[in-house]
Every structure is written in structure tokens, then in C-alpha cells.
PDB file of C-alpha atoms and ligand atoms in Angstrom:
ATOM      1  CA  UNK A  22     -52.175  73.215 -27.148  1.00  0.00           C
ATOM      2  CA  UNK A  23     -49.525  74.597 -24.352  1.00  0.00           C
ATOM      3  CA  UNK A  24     -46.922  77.362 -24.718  1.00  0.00           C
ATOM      4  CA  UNK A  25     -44.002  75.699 -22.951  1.00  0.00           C
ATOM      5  CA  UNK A  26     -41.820  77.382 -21.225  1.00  0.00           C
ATOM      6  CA  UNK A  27     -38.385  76.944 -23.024  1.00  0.00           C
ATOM      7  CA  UNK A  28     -35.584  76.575 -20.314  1.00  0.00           C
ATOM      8  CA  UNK A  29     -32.411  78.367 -20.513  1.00  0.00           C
ATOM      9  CA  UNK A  30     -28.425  77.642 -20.326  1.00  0.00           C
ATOM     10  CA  UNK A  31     -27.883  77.432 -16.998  1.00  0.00           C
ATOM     11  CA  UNK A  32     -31.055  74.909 -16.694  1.00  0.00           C
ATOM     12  CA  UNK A  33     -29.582  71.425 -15.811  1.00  0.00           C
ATOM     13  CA  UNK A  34     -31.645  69.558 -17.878  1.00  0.00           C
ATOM     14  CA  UNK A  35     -29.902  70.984 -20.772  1.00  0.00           C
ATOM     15  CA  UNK A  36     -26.790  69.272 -19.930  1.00  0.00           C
ATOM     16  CA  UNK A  37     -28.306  65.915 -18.719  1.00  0.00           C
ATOM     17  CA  UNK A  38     -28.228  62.368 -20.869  1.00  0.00           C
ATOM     18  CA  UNK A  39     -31.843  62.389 -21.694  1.00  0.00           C
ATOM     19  CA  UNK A  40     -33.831  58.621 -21.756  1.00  0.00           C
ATOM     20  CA  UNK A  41     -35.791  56.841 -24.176  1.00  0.00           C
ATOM     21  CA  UNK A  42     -39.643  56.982 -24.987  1.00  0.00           C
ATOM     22  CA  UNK A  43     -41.450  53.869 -24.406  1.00  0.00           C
ATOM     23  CA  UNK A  44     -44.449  52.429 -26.766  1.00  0.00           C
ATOM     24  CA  UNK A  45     -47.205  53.132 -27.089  1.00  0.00           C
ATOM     25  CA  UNK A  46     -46.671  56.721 -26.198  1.00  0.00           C
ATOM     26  CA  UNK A  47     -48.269  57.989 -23.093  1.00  0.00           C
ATOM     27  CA  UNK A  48     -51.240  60.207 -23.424  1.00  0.00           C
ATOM     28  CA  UNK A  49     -48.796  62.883 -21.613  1.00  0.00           C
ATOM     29  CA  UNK A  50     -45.962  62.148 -24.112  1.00  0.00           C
ATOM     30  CA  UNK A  51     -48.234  62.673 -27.107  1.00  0.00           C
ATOM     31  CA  UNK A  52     -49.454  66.026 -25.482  1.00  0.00           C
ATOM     32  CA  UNK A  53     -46.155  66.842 -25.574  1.00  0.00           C
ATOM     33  CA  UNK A  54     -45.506  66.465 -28.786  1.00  0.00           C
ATOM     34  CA  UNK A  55     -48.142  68.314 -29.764  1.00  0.00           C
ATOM     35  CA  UNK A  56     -47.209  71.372 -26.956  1.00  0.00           C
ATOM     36  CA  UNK A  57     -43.513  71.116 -28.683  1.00  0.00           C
ATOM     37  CA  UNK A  58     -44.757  71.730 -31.994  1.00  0.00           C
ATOM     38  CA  UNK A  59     -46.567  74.459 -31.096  1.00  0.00           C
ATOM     39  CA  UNK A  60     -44.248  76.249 -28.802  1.00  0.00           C
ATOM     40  CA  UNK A  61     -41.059  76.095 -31.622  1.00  0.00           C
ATOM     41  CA  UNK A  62     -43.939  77.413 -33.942  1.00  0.00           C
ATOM     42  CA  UNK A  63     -44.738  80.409 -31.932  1.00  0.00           C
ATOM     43  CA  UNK A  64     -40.900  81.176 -31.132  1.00  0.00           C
ATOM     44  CA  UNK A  65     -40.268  81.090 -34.569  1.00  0.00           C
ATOM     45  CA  UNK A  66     -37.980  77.631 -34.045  1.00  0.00           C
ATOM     46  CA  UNK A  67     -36.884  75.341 -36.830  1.00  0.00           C
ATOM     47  CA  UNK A  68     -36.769  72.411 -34.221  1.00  0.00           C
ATOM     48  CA  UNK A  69     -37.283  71.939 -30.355  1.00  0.00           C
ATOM     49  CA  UNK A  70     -35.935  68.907 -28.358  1.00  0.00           C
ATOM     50  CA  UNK A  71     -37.505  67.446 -25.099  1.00  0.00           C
ATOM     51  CA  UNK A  72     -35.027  68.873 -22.762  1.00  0.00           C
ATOM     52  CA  UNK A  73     -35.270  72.384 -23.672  1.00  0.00           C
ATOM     53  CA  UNK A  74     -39.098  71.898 -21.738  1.00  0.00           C
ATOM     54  CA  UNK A  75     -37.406  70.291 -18.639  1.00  0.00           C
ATOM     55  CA  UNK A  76     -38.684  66.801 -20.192  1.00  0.00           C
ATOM     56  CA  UNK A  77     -35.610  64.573 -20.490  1.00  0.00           C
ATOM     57  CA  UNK A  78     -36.583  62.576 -23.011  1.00  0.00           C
ATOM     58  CA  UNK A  79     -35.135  60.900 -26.283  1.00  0.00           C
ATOM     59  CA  UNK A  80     -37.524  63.198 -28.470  1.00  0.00           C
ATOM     60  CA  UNK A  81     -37.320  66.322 -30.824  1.00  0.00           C
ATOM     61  CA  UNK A  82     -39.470  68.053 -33.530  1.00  0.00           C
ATOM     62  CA  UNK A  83     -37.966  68.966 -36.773  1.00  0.00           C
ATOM     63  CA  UNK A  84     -39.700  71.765 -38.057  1.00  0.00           C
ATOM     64  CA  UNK A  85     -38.173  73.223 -40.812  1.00  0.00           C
ATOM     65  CA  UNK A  86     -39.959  76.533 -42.428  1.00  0.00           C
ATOM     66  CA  UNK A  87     -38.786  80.089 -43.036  1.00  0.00           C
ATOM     67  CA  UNK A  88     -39.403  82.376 -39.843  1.00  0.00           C
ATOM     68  CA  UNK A  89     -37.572  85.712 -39.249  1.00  0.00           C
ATOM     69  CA  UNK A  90     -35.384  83.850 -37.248  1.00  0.00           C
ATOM     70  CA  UNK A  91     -34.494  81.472 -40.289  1.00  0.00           C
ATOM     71  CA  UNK A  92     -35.832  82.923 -43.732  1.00  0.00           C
ATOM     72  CA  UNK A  93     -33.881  80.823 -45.858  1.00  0.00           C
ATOM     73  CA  UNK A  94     -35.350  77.362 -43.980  1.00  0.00           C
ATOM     74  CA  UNK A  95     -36.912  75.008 -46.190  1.00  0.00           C
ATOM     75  CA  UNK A  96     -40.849  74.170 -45.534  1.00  0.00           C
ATOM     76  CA  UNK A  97     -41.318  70.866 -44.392  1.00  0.00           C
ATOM     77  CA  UNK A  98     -44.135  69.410 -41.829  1.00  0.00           C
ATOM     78  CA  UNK A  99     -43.145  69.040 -38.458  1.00  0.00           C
ATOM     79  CA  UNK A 100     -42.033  65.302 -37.342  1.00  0.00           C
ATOM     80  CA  UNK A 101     -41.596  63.937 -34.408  1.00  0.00           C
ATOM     81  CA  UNK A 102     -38.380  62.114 -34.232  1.00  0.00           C
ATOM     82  CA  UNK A 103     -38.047  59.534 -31.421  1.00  0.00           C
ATOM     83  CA  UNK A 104     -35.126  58.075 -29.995  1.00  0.00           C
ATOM     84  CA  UNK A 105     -32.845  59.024 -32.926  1.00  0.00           C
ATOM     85  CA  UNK A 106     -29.725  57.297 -33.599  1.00  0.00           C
ATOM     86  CA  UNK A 107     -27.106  58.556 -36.482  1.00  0.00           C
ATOM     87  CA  UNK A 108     -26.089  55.468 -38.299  1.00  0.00           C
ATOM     88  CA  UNK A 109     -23.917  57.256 -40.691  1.00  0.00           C
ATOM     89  CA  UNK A 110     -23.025  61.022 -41.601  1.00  0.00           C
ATOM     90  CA  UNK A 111     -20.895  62.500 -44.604  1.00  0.00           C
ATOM     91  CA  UNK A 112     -16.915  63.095 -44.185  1.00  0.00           C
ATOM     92  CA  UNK A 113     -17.549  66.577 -45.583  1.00  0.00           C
ATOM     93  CA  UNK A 114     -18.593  69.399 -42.994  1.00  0.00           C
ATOM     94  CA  UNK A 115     -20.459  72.467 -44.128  1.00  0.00           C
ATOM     95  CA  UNK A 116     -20.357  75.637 -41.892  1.00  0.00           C
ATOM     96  CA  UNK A 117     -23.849  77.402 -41.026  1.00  0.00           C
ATOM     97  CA  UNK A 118     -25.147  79.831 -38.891  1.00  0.00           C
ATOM     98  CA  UNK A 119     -27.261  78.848 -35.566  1.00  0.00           C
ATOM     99  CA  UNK A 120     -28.527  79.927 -32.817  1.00  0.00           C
ATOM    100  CA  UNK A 121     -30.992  77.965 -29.983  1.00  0.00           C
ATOM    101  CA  UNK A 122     -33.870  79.120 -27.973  1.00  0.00           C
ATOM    102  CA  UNK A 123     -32.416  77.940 -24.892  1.00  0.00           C
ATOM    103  CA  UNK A 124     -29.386  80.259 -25.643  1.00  0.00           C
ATOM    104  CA  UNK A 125     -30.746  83.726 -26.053  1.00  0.00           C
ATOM    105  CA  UNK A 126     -28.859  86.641 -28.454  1.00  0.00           C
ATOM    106  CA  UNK A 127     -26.398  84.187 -29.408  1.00  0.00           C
ATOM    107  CA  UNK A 128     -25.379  83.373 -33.033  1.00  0.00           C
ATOM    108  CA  UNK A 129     -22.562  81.103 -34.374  1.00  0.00           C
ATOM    109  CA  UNK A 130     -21.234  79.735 -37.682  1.00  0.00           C
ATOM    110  CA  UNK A 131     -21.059  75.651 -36.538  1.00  0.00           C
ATOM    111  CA  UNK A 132     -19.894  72.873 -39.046  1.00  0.00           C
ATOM    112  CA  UNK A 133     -21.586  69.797 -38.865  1.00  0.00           C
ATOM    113  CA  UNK A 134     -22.160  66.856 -41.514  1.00  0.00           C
ATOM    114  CA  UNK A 135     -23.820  67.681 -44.529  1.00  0.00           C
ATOM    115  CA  UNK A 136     -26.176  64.703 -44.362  1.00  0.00           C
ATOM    116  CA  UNK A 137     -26.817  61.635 -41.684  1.00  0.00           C
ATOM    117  CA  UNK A 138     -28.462  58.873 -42.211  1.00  0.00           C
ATOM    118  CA  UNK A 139     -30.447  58.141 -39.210  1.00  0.00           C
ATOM    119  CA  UNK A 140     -33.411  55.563 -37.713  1.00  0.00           C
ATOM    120  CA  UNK A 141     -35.777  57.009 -35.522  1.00  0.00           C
ATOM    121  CA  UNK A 142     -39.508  56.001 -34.026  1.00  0.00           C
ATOM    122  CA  UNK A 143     -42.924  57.943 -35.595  1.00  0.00           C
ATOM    123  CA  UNK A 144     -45.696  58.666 -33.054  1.00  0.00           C
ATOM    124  CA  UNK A 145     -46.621  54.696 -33.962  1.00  0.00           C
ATOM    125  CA  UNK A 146     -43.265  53.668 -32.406  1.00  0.00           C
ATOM    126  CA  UNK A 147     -42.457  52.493 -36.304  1.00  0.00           C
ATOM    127  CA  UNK A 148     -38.950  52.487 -37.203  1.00  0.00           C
ATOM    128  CA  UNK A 149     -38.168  54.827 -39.643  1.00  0.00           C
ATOM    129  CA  UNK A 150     -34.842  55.109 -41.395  1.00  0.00           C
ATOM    130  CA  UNK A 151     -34.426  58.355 -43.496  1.00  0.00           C
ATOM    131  CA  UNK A 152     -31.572  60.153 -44.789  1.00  0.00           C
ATOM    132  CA  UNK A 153     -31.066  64.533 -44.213  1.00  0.00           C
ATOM    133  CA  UNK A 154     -29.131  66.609 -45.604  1.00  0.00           C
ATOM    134  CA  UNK A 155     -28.070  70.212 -45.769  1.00  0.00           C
ATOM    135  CA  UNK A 156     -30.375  72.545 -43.804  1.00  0.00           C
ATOM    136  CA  UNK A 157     -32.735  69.534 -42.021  1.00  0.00           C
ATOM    137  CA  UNK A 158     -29.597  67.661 -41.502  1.00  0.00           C
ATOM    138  CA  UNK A 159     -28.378  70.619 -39.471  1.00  0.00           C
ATOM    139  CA  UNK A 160     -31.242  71.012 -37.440  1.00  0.00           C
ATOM    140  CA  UNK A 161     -31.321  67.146 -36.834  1.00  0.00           C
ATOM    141  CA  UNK A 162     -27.315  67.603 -35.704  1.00  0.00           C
ATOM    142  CA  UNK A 163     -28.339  70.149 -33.315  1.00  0.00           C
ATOM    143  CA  UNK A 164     -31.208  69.388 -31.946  1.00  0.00           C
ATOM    144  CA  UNK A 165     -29.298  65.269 -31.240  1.00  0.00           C
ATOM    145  CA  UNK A 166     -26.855  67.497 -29.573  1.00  0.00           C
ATOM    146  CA  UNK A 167     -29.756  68.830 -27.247  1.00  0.00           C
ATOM    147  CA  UNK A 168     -30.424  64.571 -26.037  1.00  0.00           C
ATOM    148  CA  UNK A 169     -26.874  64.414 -24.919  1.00  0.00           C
ATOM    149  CA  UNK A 170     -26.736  67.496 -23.021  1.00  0.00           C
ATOM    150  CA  UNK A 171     -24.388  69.170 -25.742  1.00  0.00           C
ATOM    151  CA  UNK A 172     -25.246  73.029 -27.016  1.00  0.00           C
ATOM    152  CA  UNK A 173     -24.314  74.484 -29.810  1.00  0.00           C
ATOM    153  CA  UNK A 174     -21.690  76.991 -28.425  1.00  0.00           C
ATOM    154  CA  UNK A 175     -20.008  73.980 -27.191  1.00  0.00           C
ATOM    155  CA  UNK A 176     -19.017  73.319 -30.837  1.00  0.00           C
ATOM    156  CA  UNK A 177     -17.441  77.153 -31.371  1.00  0.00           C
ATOM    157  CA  UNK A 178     -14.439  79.392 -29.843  1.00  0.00           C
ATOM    158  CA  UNK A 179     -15.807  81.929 -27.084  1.00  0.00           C
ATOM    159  CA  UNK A 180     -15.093  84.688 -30.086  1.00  0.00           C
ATOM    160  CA  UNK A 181     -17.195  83.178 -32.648  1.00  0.00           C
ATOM    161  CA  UNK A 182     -20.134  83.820 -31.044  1.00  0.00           C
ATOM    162  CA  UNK A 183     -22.138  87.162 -31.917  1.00  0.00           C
ATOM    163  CA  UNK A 184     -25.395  88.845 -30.739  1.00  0.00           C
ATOM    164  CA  UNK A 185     -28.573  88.032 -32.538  1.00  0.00           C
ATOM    165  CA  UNK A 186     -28.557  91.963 -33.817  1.00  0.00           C
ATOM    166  CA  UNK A 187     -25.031  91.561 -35.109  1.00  0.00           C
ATOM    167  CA  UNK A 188     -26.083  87.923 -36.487  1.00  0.00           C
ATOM    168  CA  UNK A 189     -28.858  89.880 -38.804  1.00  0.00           C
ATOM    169  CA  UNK A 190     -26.387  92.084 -39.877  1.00  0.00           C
ATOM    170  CA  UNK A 191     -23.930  89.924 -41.458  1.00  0.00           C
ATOM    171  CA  UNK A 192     -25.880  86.370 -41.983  1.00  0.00           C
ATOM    172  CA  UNK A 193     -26.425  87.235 -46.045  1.00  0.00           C
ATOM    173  CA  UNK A 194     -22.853  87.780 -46.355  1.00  0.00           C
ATOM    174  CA  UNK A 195     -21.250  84.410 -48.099  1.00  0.00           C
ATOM    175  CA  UNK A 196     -18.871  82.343 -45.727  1.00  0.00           C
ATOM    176  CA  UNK A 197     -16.419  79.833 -46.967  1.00  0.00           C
ATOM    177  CA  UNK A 198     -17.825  76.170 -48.359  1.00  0.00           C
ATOM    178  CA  UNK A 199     -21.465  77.018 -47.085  1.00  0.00           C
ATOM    179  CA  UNK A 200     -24.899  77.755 -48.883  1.00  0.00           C
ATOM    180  CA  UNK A 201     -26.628  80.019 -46.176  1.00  0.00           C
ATOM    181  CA  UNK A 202     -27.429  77.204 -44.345  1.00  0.00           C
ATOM    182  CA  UNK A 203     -29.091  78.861 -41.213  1.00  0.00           C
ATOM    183  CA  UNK A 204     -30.393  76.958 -38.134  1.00  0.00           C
TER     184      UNK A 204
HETATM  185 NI1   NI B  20     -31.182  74.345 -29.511  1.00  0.00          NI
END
């Protein structure tokens, strides 16, 4: 297992159109996945996408757990989700606080769909079709985002935004129509 180094806003690759994954999976692209998981574990991440590791490629891991970064995350084992499609999401937005490791000291409260219902590829390039909601469906919101070149901040006013220290200041305070969804 590899540390990756996480590229930051300003990187290109964060704002390109990233491609698909071909089957089988390359030895290389199932290193990767393996390096991912284990560089959003040691950053404390809920979920890392390709791009933020200069690879530009249809792939992210969710990796939902609590972490000082998120405490209130749910625990769930990390999944690699390959080239991800949302088929469907609810009408009803829910507001939650994020943040992204390729944005550093920068919190925001984005809404996004409370659940999608999305088809993705395992490892075994076996179409899955699985519906998230609440916290996972966040992460899976955000980290689609990352495929598409999109960043969270791009989703909030220029005010909104808030330093991380700030961020742990006021994140247990209630906001309007939201359950402490973090991501
Ligand atoms: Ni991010």
C-alpha cells in the first residue's frame, strides 16, 4: 500500500472530464484502488475519487466511518464504485456540511439529494445497482462531482464557505431541514 499524494485546487485534473475503467481491471488500476483506500483512510476521508491522485479515471471509494474529520459518519466498508451513473435521485434536498481533501481549511453547508439510485461496476466489472441515502448518498454526490471536474465550493456562495477551525466550532449547531449530515 501507497500514500498518494492528494492534488490540490488549482491541479487541472480536478477540473477535467475523467474516462471510464476498462475490464478486467489492470493490475495498476487495482493497485490503485487499493492505494485510494488507504490514502482517504490515513487522511481521515469518508471517500476519495481518481482525480484527486492525478488519475483521471471513472472511479471513487466510498468510505464511510467516523474520523475527526467526520464523527457523525456511519461505518461502512470501503467500495469501490466504478463508472457510476445516477439513474434517479430524490426531489427533496437536505443541507450538510463538507469539506474535500483537495480543498484544504474549507468547510461548507451543500444541499444535495437525499438519496440516488445509482449502477456502478465492483472490482469484477459486475453491474451493481444500489440505492444511498442520507450521509453515503452525500459522499456518493460529491465524490460524482469529483469525475466531472465539479468541487464542492462550486455548489456554495463565496461567503458560505468557512475555515476548518471555524467549521469545528459551529458543525453541532442544528441547521434548517438537516440531520448533521457531515461529509
Ligand atoms: Ni472531494
Amino acid at each position: 500500500m501507497s500514500k498518494l499524494s492528494i492534488s490540490q485546487i488549482g491541479a487541472p485534473v480536478l477540473r477535467q472530464t475523467a474516462q471510464d475503467v476498462e475490464f478486467p481491471l489492470s493490475a495498476a488500476i487495482q493497485q490503485l484502488v487499493i492505494d485510494l483506500i488507504y490514502t482517504a483512510e490515513l487522511a481521515n476521508g469518508v471517500g476519495i475519487a481518481a482525480p484527486q491522485v492525478a488519475a483521471s479515471l471513472n472511479l471513487f471509494i466510498l468510505a464511510s466511518r467516523p474520523s475527526p474529520r467526520y464523527p457523525q459518519a456511519p461505518t461502512m466498508e470501503p467500495t469501490a464504485i466504478i463508472n457510476p451513473k445516477i439513474i434517479d435521485r430524490s426531489s427533496e434536498n437536505i443541507g450538510g456540511w463538507e469539506g474535500c481533501l483537495s480543498v484544504p481549511d474549507q468547510r461548507a453547508v451543500v444541499y444535495r439529494a437525499r438519496w440516488v439510485d445509482v449502477e456502478y461496476c465492483n472490482m469484477q466489472g459486475e453491474l451493481q445497482h444500489k440505492r444511498f441515502s442520507d450521509f453515503v448518498a452525500r459522499i456518493f454526490q460529491h465524490e460524482y462531482d469529483h469525475l466531472r471536474g465539479v468541487l464542492f465550493i462550486d455548489h456554495v456562495r463565496p461567503n458560505d464557505l468557512v475555515s476548518e477551525e471555524k467549521y469545528q466550532q459551529i458543525c453541532f449547531d442544528p441547521l434548517p431541514s438537516q440531520e448533521h449530515s457531515v461529509s
